[in-house]
Short mmCIF file of C-alpha atoms in Angstrom, two decimals:
data_model
loop_
_atom_site.label_atom_id
_atom_site.label_comp_id
_atom_site.label_asym_id
_atom_site.label_seq_id
_atom_site.Cartn_x
_atom_site.Cartn_y
_atom_site.Cartn_z
CA MET X 1 -8.84 -48.72 9.17
CA ARG X 2 -7.54 -49.60 12.64
CA PHE X 3 -7.21 -45.96 13.75
CA PRO X 4 -10.31 -44.15 12.42
CA ASN X 5 -9.79 -41.12 14.67
CA SER X 6 -6.09 -40.61 13.98
CA PRO X 7 -5.33 -37.44 11.98
CA LEU X 8 -2.46 -39.35 10.35
CA PHE X 9 -4.82 -41.28 8.08
CA LYS X 10 -7.21 -38.51 7.00
CA ARG X 11 -5.30 -37.82 3.74
CA TRP X 12 -2.73 -40.61 3.66
CA GLY X 13 -2.29 -44.36 4.10
CA ASP X 14 -5.09 -45.96 2.06
CA ASN X 15 -2.88 -48.76 0.73
CA LEU X 16 -1.21 -49.81 3.98
CA THR X 17 -1.55 -53.26 5.49
CA GLU X 18 -2.72 -53.53 9.11
CA ASP X 19 0.86 -54.10 10.29
CA GLN X 20 2.02 -51.03 8.40
CA GLU X 21 -0.82 -48.96 9.90
CA VAL X 22 0.18 -50.02 13.40
CA ALA X 23 3.83 -49.16 12.72
CA ALA X 24 2.95 -45.79 11.18
CA GLN X 25 0.59 -44.85 14.02
CA GLY X 26 3.15 -45.81 16.66
CA LEU X 27 5.79 -43.56 15.09
CA PHE X 28 3.23 -40.78 14.68
CA VAL X 29 2.35 -40.84 18.38
CA GLN X 30 6.05 -40.78 19.26
CA TYR X 31 7.10 -37.93 16.95
CA GLY X 32 3.98 -35.95 16.02
CA TYR X 33 4.59 -36.38 12.28
CA ASN X 34 4.72 -39.21 9.73
CA VAL X 35 8.11 -40.82 10.30
CA TYR X 36 6.96 -43.98 8.51
CA LEU X 37 6.57 -41.99 5.28
CA SER X 38 9.63 -39.81 5.91
CA ASP X 39 11.84 -42.92 6.09
CA GLN X 40 10.66 -43.89 2.59
CA LEU X 41 10.97 -40.51 0.89
CA PRO X 42 14.25 -39.67 -0.86
CA LEU X 43 16.51 -37.36 1.13
CA ASP X 44 17.01 -35.20 -1.96
CA ARG X 45 13.34 -34.99 -2.91
CA SER X 46 12.29 -32.14 -5.17
CA LEU X 47 10.28 -29.20 -3.83
CA LYS X 48 7.98 -26.86 -5.71
CA ASP X 49 9.61 -23.43 -6.01
CA THR X 50 7.25 -21.26 -3.94
CA ARG X 51 9.01 -17.92 -4.49
CA PRO X 52 7.11 -15.09 -6.20
CA SER X 53 7.91 -15.08 -9.93
CA ARG X 54 10.05 -11.94 -9.80
CA CYS X 55 12.21 -13.56 -7.12
CA GLN X 56 12.97 -16.43 -9.48
CA GLU X 57 14.29 -13.94 -12.06
CA LYS X 58 16.42 -11.96 -9.61
CA LYS X 59 20.22 -12.17 -9.92
CA TYR X 60 22.65 -11.87 -6.99
CA PRO X 61 26.39 -11.10 -6.84
CA HIS X 62 28.83 -14.02 -6.69
CA ASP X 63 30.88 -12.51 -3.85
CA LEU X 64 28.35 -12.72 -1.02
CA PRO X 65 29.18 -13.35 2.67
CA THR X 66 29.61 -16.98 3.75
CA ILE X 67 26.95 -18.71 5.83
CA SER X 68 26.90 -21.18 8.72
CA VAL X 69 23.60 -23.04 9.06
CA VAL X 70 22.68 -24.21 12.57
CA LEU X 71 20.15 -27.03 12.99
CA ILE X 72 18.69 -27.54 16.49
CA PHE X 73 17.17 -30.89 17.47
CA VAL X 74 16.11 -33.11 20.32
CA ASN X 75 14.83 -36.63 19.63
CA GLU X 76 14.07 -35.79 15.99
CA ALA X 77 13.63 -38.60 13.45
CA THR X 78 16.95 -39.27 11.73
CA SER X 79 15.48 -39.11 8.21
CA ILE X 80 14.08 -35.64 8.97
CA ILE X 81 17.51 -34.35 10.05
CA LEU X 82 19.24 -35.91 7.04
CA ARG X 83 16.68 -34.42 4.64
CA ALA X 84 17.28 -30.97 6.17
CA ILE X 85 21.04 -31.39 5.72
CA THR X 86 20.62 -32.62 2.15
CA SER X 87 18.35 -29.71 1.19
CA ILE X 88 20.88 -27.20 2.57
CA ILE X 89 23.77 -28.79 0.66
CA ASN X 90 21.77 -29.07 -2.58
CA ARG X 91 20.20 -25.59 -2.49
CA THR X 92 23.01 -23.41 -1.12
CA PRO X 93 25.89 -22.40 -3.41
CA SER X 94 28.90 -24.42 -2.22
CA HIS X 95 31.24 -21.40 -2.18
CA LEU X 96 28.89 -19.66 0.28
CA LEU X 97 28.07 -22.60 2.58
CA LYS X 98 30.88 -22.73 5.13
CA GLU X 99 29.41 -25.29 7.54
CA ILE X 100 26.32 -26.96 8.93
CA VAL X 101 26.31 -27.08 12.74
CA LEU X 102 24.04 -29.69 14.33
CA VAL X 103 23.14 -28.99 17.97
CA ASP X 104 21.73 -31.96 19.90
CA ASP X 105 20.00 -30.80 23.07
CA CYS X 106 20.64 -34.10 24.87
CA SER X 107 18.57 -36.51 22.79
CA SER X 108 17.83 -39.90 24.33
CA HIS X 109 17.10 -41.84 21.13
CA GLU X 110 19.85 -44.36 20.34
CA ASP X 111 19.74 -43.72 16.58
CA LEU X 112 20.85 -40.12 17.26
CA LYS X 113 24.03 -41.24 18.98
CA GLU X 114 26.69 -43.36 17.18
CA PRO X 115 24.48 -44.11 14.14
CA LEU X 116 24.03 -40.38 13.48
CA GLU X 117 27.75 -39.73 13.95
CA GLU X 118 28.51 -42.39 11.33
CA LYS X 119 26.14 -40.71 8.88
CA ILE X 120 27.80 -37.33 9.53
CA LYS X 121 31.20 -38.89 8.80
CA ARG X 122 29.89 -40.11 5.45
CA TYR X 123 28.71 -36.60 4.54
CA ASN X 124 32.10 -35.21 5.55
CA VAL X 125 33.90 -37.68 3.28
CA LYS X 126 32.10 -36.12 0.33
CA HIS X 127 32.13 -32.57 1.78
CA PRO X 128 35.24 -32.36 4.00
CA GLY X 129 34.68 -30.54 7.28
CA LEU X 130 31.20 -29.35 6.34
CA LEU X 131 29.23 -30.90 9.21
CA LYS X 132 29.87 -30.24 12.91
CA LEU X 133 28.02 -31.87 15.80
CA VAL X 134 27.60 -30.14 19.17
CA ARG X 135 26.06 -32.19 21.97
CA HIS X 136 24.61 -30.92 25.25
CA GLN X 137 25.28 -33.26 28.17
CA ARG X 138 21.97 -32.23 29.75
CA ARG X 139 18.75 -30.79 28.36
CA GLU X 140 19.30 -27.02 28.24
CA GLY X 141 16.34 -25.89 26.15
CA LEU X 142 15.83 -24.20 22.81
CA THR X 143 17.44 -20.86 23.63
CA GLN X 144 20.67 -22.33 24.95
CA ALA X 145 20.85 -24.73 21.99
CA ARG X 146 20.66 -21.77 19.62
CA ILE X 147 23.37 -19.95 21.57
CA SER X 148 25.56 -23.07 21.37
CA GLY X 149 25.05 -23.15 17.60
CA TRP X 150 26.01 -19.49 17.29
CA LYS X 151 29.17 -20.07 19.37
CA ALA X 152 30.19 -23.03 17.19
CA SER X 153 29.62 -21.16 13.92
CA SER X 154 32.39 -19.30 12.11
CA ALA X 155 30.97 -17.87 8.85
CA ASP X 156 30.10 -14.23 8.20
CA VAL X 157 26.40 -14.96 8.57
CA VAL X 158 24.68 -17.50 10.82
CA ALA X 159 21.25 -18.96 10.02
CA ILE X 160 19.64 -20.64 13.03
CA LEU X 161 16.97 -23.13 11.93
CA ASP X 162 14.99 -26.04 13.32
CA ALA X 163 16.09 -29.48 12.13
CA HIS X 164 12.59 -30.27 10.79
CA ILE X 165 12.90 -28.00 7.77
CA GLU X 166 13.75 -28.17 4.09
CA VAL X 167 15.23 -25.05 2.51
CA ASN X 168 13.80 -24.18 -0.90
CA HIS X 169 15.40 -22.97 -4.13
CA GLY X 170 17.59 -19.89 -3.84
CA TRP X 171 16.86 -19.47 -0.13
CA SER X 172 20.28 -18.20 0.95
CA GLU X 173 21.22 -15.58 -1.66
CA PRO X 174 18.51 -13.04 -0.72
CA ILE X 175 19.54 -13.32 2.95
CA LEU X 176 23.25 -12.90 2.27
CA SER X 177 22.72 -10.08 -0.22
CA ARG X 178 20.52 -8.11 2.22
CA ILE X 179 22.93 -8.59 5.13
CA LYS X 180 25.81 -7.52 2.90
CA GLU X 181 23.88 -4.28 2.28
CA ASP X 182 23.12 -3.77 5.97
CA ARG X 183 24.74 -5.95 8.66
CA THR X 184 22.29 -4.68 11.32
CA VAL X 185 19.31 -6.42 9.67
CA ILE X 186 18.14 -9.72 11.17
CA ILE X 187 16.27 -11.73 8.55
CA SER X 188 13.36 -14.13 8.64
CA PRO X 189 12.62 -16.25 5.59
CA VAL X 190 8.99 -16.90 4.66
CA PHE X 191 7.88 -20.23 6.12
CA ASP X 192 5.89 -22.67 4.02
CA ASN X 193 4.12 -25.56 5.69
CA ILE X 194 5.30 -29.15 5.23
CA ARG X 195 2.22 -31.17 6.19
CA PHE X 196 2.77 -33.64 9.02
CA ASP X 197 0.91 -36.50 7.30
CA ASP X 198 1.78 -36.60 3.60
CA PHE X 199 4.74 -34.14 3.56
CA GLY X 200 3.03 -32.00 0.95
CA LEU X 201 4.38 -28.44 0.74
CA VAL X 202 1.73 -25.75 1.28
CA PRO X 203 2.88 -22.21 0.40
CA TYR X 204 2.09 -19.54 3.00
CA ILE X 205 1.46 -15.94 2.09
CA GLU X 206 3.95 -13.33 3.20
CA ALA X 207 3.36 -11.90 6.66
CA ALA X 208 5.17 -9.91 9.30
CA ASP X 209 5.89 -11.48 12.70
CA GLY X 210 4.40 -10.03 15.85
CA PHE X 211 3.14 -10.94 19.31
CA ASP X 212 0.37 -10.20 21.77
CA TRP X 213 0.74 -8.83 25.30
CA ALA X 214 1.32 -12.35 26.67
CA LEU X 215 4.26 -12.42 24.20
CA TRP X 216 2.81 -15.32 22.22
CA CYS X 217 3.98 -15.17 18.59
CA LEU X 218 1.49 -14.39 15.85
CA TYR X 219 1.43 -13.28 12.24
CA GLU X 220 0.70 -9.66 11.34
CA SER X 221 -0.60 -8.35 8.02
CA VAL X 222 2.05 -6.96 5.70
CA PRO X 223 2.27 -3.16 6.12
CA GLY X 224 0.47 -1.09 3.49
CA ASP X 225 3.65 0.77 2.52
CA TRP X 226 5.14 -2.55 1.32
CA TYR X 227 2.27 -3.03 -1.14
CA ALA X 228 2.71 0.58 -2.25
CA LEU X 229 6.21 -0.35 -3.50
CA LYS X 230 4.65 -2.74 -6.04
CA ASP X 231 7.74 -4.95 -5.66
CA GLU X 232 7.07 -8.49 -4.44
CA THR X 233 10.79 -9.02 -3.85
CA ALA X 234 11.15 -6.13 -1.37
CA PRO X 235 11.92 -6.82 2.31
CA ILE X 236 8.98 -6.58 4.72
CA GLN X 237 9.58 -4.65 7.93
CA SER X 238 8.59 -6.84 10.89
CA PRO X 239 8.11 -5.93 14.58
CA SER X 240 9.41 -9.31 15.76
CA ILE X 241 10.74 -12.61 14.50
CA MET X 242 9.82 -16.29 14.70
CA GLY X 243 12.26 -19.00 15.75
CA ILE X 244 14.07 -19.28 12.40
CA PHE X 245 16.34 -16.39 11.47
CA ALA X 246 19.64 -15.31 9.95
CA ALA X 247 21.99 -12.55 11.07
CA ASP X 248 25.49 -11.18 10.71
CA ARG X 249 27.27 -13.39 13.23
CA GLU X 250 29.31 -10.61 14.83
CA PHE X 251 26.38 -8.17 14.97
CA LEU X 252 24.23 -10.82 16.63
CA GLY X 253 26.97 -11.34 19.20
CA ALA X 254 27.37 -7.61 19.79
CA ILE X 255 23.69 -7.19 20.68
CA GLY X 256 23.64 -10.22 23.00
CA VAL X 257 22.68 -13.22 20.78
CA LEU X 258 19.74 -14.63 22.78
CA ASP X 259 18.87 -14.38 26.47
CA GLY X 260 20.55 -17.43 28.01
CA GLY X 261 18.42 -16.97 31.13
CA MET X 262 15.33 -18.13 29.26
CA ASN X 263 13.94 -21.52 30.27
CA ILE X 264 13.11 -24.36 27.87
CA TYR X 265 10.88 -22.68 25.28
CA GLY X 266 9.09 -19.47 24.38
CA GLY X 267 9.72 -15.75 24.49
CA GLU X 268 13.32 -15.82 23.27
CA ASN X 269 12.44 -14.77 19.73
CA VAL X 270 10.14 -11.96 20.91
CA GLU X 271 12.97 -10.77 23.16
CA LEU X 272 15.35 -10.83 20.18
CA GLY X 273 12.88 -8.85 18.05
CA ILE X 274 12.31 -6.12 20.64
CA ARG X 275 16.02 -5.91 21.51
CA THR X 276 17.12 -5.72 17.88
CA TRP X 277 14.86 -2.75 17.16
CA GLN X 278 15.55 -0.94 20.43
CA CYS X 279 19.32 -1.44 20.14
CA GLY X 280 19.98 -0.16 16.64
CA GLY X 281 19.04 -3.03 14.34
CA LYS X 282 15.97 -3.98 12.36
CA ILE X 283 13.93 -7.10 11.53
CA GLU X 284 12.83 -7.97 8.01
CA VAL X 285 11.00 -10.83 6.31
CA LEU X 286 12.33 -11.68 2.84
CA PRO X 287 9.68 -12.95 0.38
CA CYS X 288 12.43 -14.36 -1.89
CA SER X 289 13.79 -16.68 0.83
CA ARG X 290 11.54 -19.68 1.45
CA VAL X 291 11.94 -22.45 4.02
CA GLY X 292 9.56 -25.38 4.38
CA HIS X 293 8.80 -26.04 8.06
CA LEU X 294 7.34 -29.36 9.21
CA GLU X 295 4.39 -28.66 11.49
CA ARG X 296 3.83 -31.31 14.12
CA ALA X 297 0.26 -32.49 14.74
CA HIS X 298 1.19 -32.65 18.43
CA LYS X 299 4.30 -32.00 20.50
CA PRO X 300 5.38 -35.29 22.07
CA TYR X 301 7.39 -33.51 24.77
CA LEU X 302 6.76 -30.91 27.45
CA LEU X 303 3.02 -30.64 26.95
CA ASP X 304 2.57 -27.74 29.39
CA LEU X 305 4.65 -24.84 28.11
CA PHE X 306 2.77 -22.26 30.19
CA PRO X 307 5.11 -22.10 33.20
CA ALA X 308 8.20 -21.54 31.02
CA MET X 309 6.37 -19.07 28.75
CA LYS X 310 5.08 -17.08 31.73
CA ARG X 311 8.51 -16.90 33.34
CA ASN X 312 10.23 -15.96 30.08
CA ALA X 313 7.61 -13.32 29.30
CA LEU X 314 8.30 -11.63 32.63
CA ARG X 315 12.04 -11.56 31.87
CA VAL X 316 11.30 -9.70 28.64
CA ALA X 317 8.91 -7.33 30.41
CA GLU X 318 11.33 -6.51 33.22
CA VAL X 319 14.30 -5.81 30.95
CA TRP X 320 12.80 -4.23 27.82
CA MET X 321 9.26 -2.96 28.35
CA ASP X 322 9.71 -0.14 30.86
CA GLU X 323 6.44 1.41 32.02
CA TYR X 324 4.47 -0.93 29.73
CA LYS X 325 5.54 -4.10 31.52
CA TYR X 326 2.29 -4.14 33.49
CA MET X 327 0.50 -5.25 30.29
CA VAL X 328 2.38 -8.56 30.38
CA TYR X 329 1.34 -9.05 34.00
CA TYR X 330 -2.29 -8.36 33.08
CA ALA X 331 -2.20 -10.73 30.10
CA TRP X 332 -0.75 -13.57 32.21
CA ASN X 333 -2.99 -12.76 35.19
CA ILE X 334 -0.04 -12.18 37.52
CA PRO X 335 -0.20 -9.74 40.47
CA LEU X 336 1.88 -6.60 39.97
CA GLU X 337 3.14 -6.80 43.56
CA ASN X 338 4.82 -10.01 44.76
CA PRO X 339 4.21 -11.97 41.54
CA GLU X 340 5.74 -15.19 42.95
CA VAL X 341 7.25 -16.04 39.56
CA ASP X 342 11.00 -16.49 39.65
CA PHE X 343 12.17 -15.05 36.34
CA GLY X 344 15.84 -15.32 37.30
CA ASP X 345 18.60 -12.75 37.41
CA VAL X 346 18.14 -10.08 34.72
CA SER X 347 20.94 -7.77 35.85
CA ALA X 348 23.29 -8.77 33.01
CA ARG X 349 20.60 -8.13 30.39
CA LYS X 350 19.80 -4.73 31.91
CA GLU X 351 23.50 -3.93 31.86
CA LEU X 352 23.64 -4.96 28.18
CA ARG X 353 20.75 -2.62 27.42
CA LYS X 354 22.53 0.24 29.18
CA LYS X 355 25.83 -0.51 27.42
CA LEU X 356 24.18 -0.53 23.98
CA ASN X 357 22.30 2.70 24.76
CA CYS X 358 19.03 1.13 23.59
CA LYS X 359 15.82 3.03 22.95
CA SER X 360 12.69 2.81 25.11
CA PHE X 361 9.74 0.49 24.65
CA ASP X 362 7.59 3.60 24.19
CA TRP X 363 9.72 4.40 21.12
CA TYR X 364 9.30 0.79 19.92
CA ILE X 365 5.49 0.89 20.18
CA LYS X 366 5.19 4.26 18.46
CA ASN X 367 7.71 3.66 15.68
CA VAL X 368 7.79 -0.10 15.10
CA TYR X 369 4.66 -1.76 16.50
CA PRO X 370 1.77 0.70 16.81
CA ASN X 371 -0.65 -2.24 16.55
CA LEU X 372 0.02 -2.96 20.24
CA VAL X 373 -2.40 -0.90 22.32
CA PRO X 374 -1.61 -0.48 26.03
CA GLN X 375 -4.58 -0.33 28.40
CA THR X 376 -4.07 2.47 30.90
CA ASN X 377 -7.46 2.33 32.65
CA ILE X 378 -7.47 -1.24 34.00
CA VAL X 379 -7.89 -1.12 37.79
CA ALA X 380 -8.73 -4.76 38.55
CA TYR X 381 -8.20 -8.04 36.73
CA GLY X 382 -8.17 -11.82 37.03
CA THR X 383 -10.91 -14.27 37.92
CA MET X 384 -14.20 -12.84 39.18
CA LYS X 385 -16.37 -14.66 41.72
CA ASN X 386 -19.73 -14.20 43.39
CA THR X 387 -19.68 -14.64 47.16
CA LEU X 388 -22.68 -17.01 46.90
CA SER X 389 -20.37 -19.65 45.36
CA GLU X 390 -16.59 -19.26 45.56
CA ASP X 391 -15.70 -22.24 43.34
CA ILE X 392 -17.22 -20.87 40.12
CA CYS X 393 -16.00 -17.91 38.03
CA ILE X 394 -17.27 -15.71 35.22
CA ASP X 395 -16.24 -17.39 31.95
CA GLN X 396 -16.54 -16.19 28.35
CA GLY X 397 -18.53 -19.33 27.53
CA PRO X 398 -18.55 -21.34 24.30
CA VAL X 399 -16.68 -19.93 21.29
CA PRO X 400 -18.07 -19.12 18.82
CA GLY X 401 -20.75 -17.54 20.96
CA ASN X 402 -21.29 -14.39 22.94
CA THR X 403 -22.98 -15.54 26.14
CA PRO X 404 -20.83 -15.53 29.29
CA ILE X 405 -21.42 -18.27 31.85
CA MET X 406 -20.43 -19.33 35.35
CA TYR X 407 -17.95 -22.22 35.26
CA GLY X 408 -15.63 -24.04 37.67
CA CYS X 409 -12.65 -21.77 38.33
CA HIS X 410 -9.48 -22.69 36.39
CA GLY X 411 -7.98 -19.22 35.91
CA TYR X 412 -6.96 -19.56 32.26
CA GLY X 413 -7.66 -17.01 29.52
CA PRO X 414 -11.42 -17.58 29.07
CA GLN X 415 -11.87 -16.57 32.73
CA HIS X 416 -9.73 -13.44 32.64
CA VAL X 417 -11.81 -10.36 33.49
CA PHE X 418 -10.55 -6.77 33.25
CA TYR X 419 -12.40 -3.92 34.98
CA HIS X 420 -11.64 -0.39 33.79
CA SER X 421 -11.90 2.79 35.79
CA THR X 422 -14.13 4.02 32.95
CA GLY X 423 -16.60 1.21 33.69
CA GLU X 424 -16.00 -1.34 30.91
CA ILE X 425 -15.60 -5.01 31.79
CA TYR X 426 -13.56 -7.05 29.30
CA VAL X 427 -14.02 -10.84 29.45
CA GLY X 428 -11.61 -13.36 27.91
CA ASN X 429 -7.97 -13.24 26.79
CA LEU X 430 -6.68 -9.66 26.70
CA GLN X 431 -6.25 -8.62 23.06
CA ALA X 432 -5.36 -4.91 23.30
CA ARG X 433 -4.33 -4.76 19.66
CA ARG X 434 -5.77 -2.59 16.91
CA ASN X 435 -6.83 -5.47 14.69
CA ALA X 436 -8.04 -7.86 17.43
CA VAL X 437 -10.78 -6.30 19.50
CA ASP X 438 -11.59 -7.16 23.12
CA ARG X 439 -15.13 -8.12 24.10
CA CYS X 440 -17.12 -6.06 26.60
CA LEU X 441 -19.88 -7.20 28.95
CA VAL X 442 -23.15 -5.49 27.93
CA ASP X 443 -26.73 -5.23 29.13
CA THR X 444 -29.13 -4.98 26.19
CA GLY X 445 -31.89 -3.83 28.54
CA GLN X 446 -34.18 -6.46 26.99
CA GLU X 447 -32.66 -9.84 27.76
CA GLU X 448 -32.36 -11.58 31.11
CA VAL X 449 -28.77 -12.57 30.36
CA PRO X 450 -25.66 -10.43 29.71
CA PHE X 451 -23.84 -10.62 26.40
CA LEU X 452 -20.28 -10.14 25.16
CA GLU X 453 -19.93 -7.69 22.29
CA GLU X 454 -16.78 -6.40 20.62
CA CYS X 455 -16.17 -3.18 22.51
CA ASN X 456 -16.03 -0.93 19.43
CA GLU X 457 -19.29 -2.44 18.16
CA ALA X 458 -20.91 -1.93 21.58
CA ILE X 459 -20.02 1.76 21.36
CA LYS X 460 -21.46 2.05 17.81
CA LYS X 461 -24.69 0.31 18.84
CA GLY X 462 -25.05 2.41 22.00
CA LEU X 463 -25.25 -0.70 24.20
CA SER X 464 -25.13 -0.41 27.98
CA MET X 465 -21.48 -1.39 28.57
CA HIS X 466 -20.51 0.61 31.66
CA TRP X 467 -20.72 -0.83 35.15
CA ASP X 468 -20.22 0.44 38.67
CA PHE X 469 -18.21 -1.95 40.81
CA ARG X 470 -15.97 -2.00 43.86
CA GLN X 471 -14.29 -4.97 45.49
CA GLY X 472 -16.85 -6.94 47.52
CA VAL X 473 -19.98 -5.11 46.36
CA ALA X 474 -22.59 -5.41 43.60
CA VAL X 475 -21.93 -5.02 39.87
CA VAL X 476 -24.50 -2.48 38.64
CA ASN X 477 -25.08 -1.37 35.07
CA ARG X 478 -24.88 2.44 35.04
CA LYS X 479 -27.65 2.89 32.47
CA THR X 480 -30.17 0.12 33.20
CA LYS X 481 -29.45 -0.03 36.96
CA ARG X 482 -29.75 -3.83 36.76
CA CYS X 483 -27.27 -6.00 38.69
CA LEU X 484 -25.11 -8.79 37.39
CA GLU X 485 -26.08 -11.75 39.59
CA ILE X 486 -26.23 -15.54 39.64
CA VAL X 487 -29.29 -17.75 40.09
CA LYS X 488 -29.92 -21.45 40.37
CA ASP X 489 -33.09 -22.55 38.60
CA GLN X 490 -35.47 -24.90 40.38
CA GLY X 491 -34.11 -28.43 40.20
CA ALA X 492 -30.83 -27.26 38.61
CA SER X 493 -27.44 -28.09 40.12
CA TYR X 494 -25.57 -25.10 38.68
CA PHE X 495 -25.67 -21.32 38.80
CA ARG X 496 -26.12 -19.16 35.73
CA LEU X 497 -25.42 -15.47 35.07
CA VAL X 498 -28.41 -13.15 34.91
CA LEU X 499 -29.28 -9.44 34.92
CA GLN X 500 -32.02 -8.54 37.37
CA ASN X 501 -33.15 -6.15 40.06
CA CYS X 502 -30.39 -6.01 42.66
CA THR X 503 -30.73 -8.43 45.58
CA GLY X 504 -27.47 -7.52 47.34
CA GLN X 505 -25.15 -10.11 45.76
CA LYS X 506 -21.46 -9.30 46.02
CA TRP X 507 -18.53 -9.87 43.66
CA THR X 508 -14.76 -10.01 44.12
CA ILE X 509 -12.00 -9.83 41.53
CA GLN X 510 -8.65 -11.53 41.92
CA HIS X 511 -6.11 -8.70 41.54
CA THR X 512 -6.29 -4.95 41.95
CA VAL X 513 -4.01 -2.20 40.69
CA LYS X 514 -2.44 -0.28 43.56
CA ASP X 515 -5.10 0.59 46.12
CA TRP X 516 -8.16 0.41 43.84
CA GLY X 517 -11.20 -1.08 45.53
CA SER X 518 -10.08 -0.40 49.06
CA LYS X 519 -12.40 1.52 51.32
CA GLY X 520 -13.32 4.89 49.90
CA THR X 521 -11.98 4.30 46.35
CA ALA X 522 -14.92 3.97 43.98
CA GLY X 523 -14.67 2.18 40.63
#
């Protein structure tokens, strides 16, 4: 094996020659999935039906709304796009499938130019007028590509998908039937995983879609009231939505499609989820609609998504999250005053919200997403330094593990510290969700070093988790009276965190809330 460390060859490729290995690895590095294998697989390959058994027995009316399917791509492998198209044609009733709209967000690969257009023409000979191609003349990003697809679509319902998918058996009828019942529902299918190496289909269990306070997408457990129905075909209420969804085309337009002010990638689907609920719609996941989604082993483009995600998250916060927007600032470690992040002009989106008479984010949390828990007592946050050494910061340390350390300051999540007016110190990425507990800094009273303990467990165990602190002074445990300090052992080149009798060391934290920590305001 010429590439023993490549994940491509862990499950696949035993019978390849050296030349074939080199070719396969080169394509894998370029695309993040196994293009060498994809080019050999049939475009109309069979897929295991992953629907629950009752879904397979379910019957739907013949006279359902028509559907336009939008496929977004940039520098995708041609065989992947063609397999997506083929699966849609083969597994969508022809009287319901009005068109497939391909949106090319300014690909640079030559095979996606004239050669792709020739292939589209061949499809349209067999299926007249079925395929449309929309090309961006410059790279506009995922959100704008989806908006372009919506604009080019003309059916009753629009499904906006990635191009690296394969729809499964009976995927469209549950969507169209549910939207016929209620045109204000935006639907997510259940995603199954198409493995990047051998293209095996791995069924995923049903889940709702959610997000954390940084507005990163995540899966949520299915609500208990869904299980109480004892009907595996029933829609699952979801607080948010992932990037693949279907909606009544006119309803989606009426509530503002997607936020065209978003940059490149990230946040647009969370914004859609919040806006849909607050503005009179609802989000549901349909267990009977299954779409296989090809997971890349690595993204070969735009490796650092953080700047775009941060900017987009602030757009969502400023327009939709009202008095809770500060939680997004905390989660991204951005100062509340003068954030120095240009999130663009949001006036049109605020006007849209006013025009639609949308509900508040407080309503959304209480009625749709109670798993999000706002933190009202945080008074200081960000990186935390000792004045003895300004280039190192408190860090959560190795994970798994519960021992915080001092480490060179980088300011990412492991070094986020949150000090509460009630005395707790959270260390690490802010969770603030009911089923994902934050970790508190504790003094056991026995050990020389501090520990991180899940805050609810620290309360149960009666651990010393409350600290007195003001900007530029000592950090003192209220119960043990020991100070959080740093020491350098004899012969060592680095500082470590300890708990000891106070020697007068001082700490500073990066951001404060309002005037906390100024002279005369105790923590």
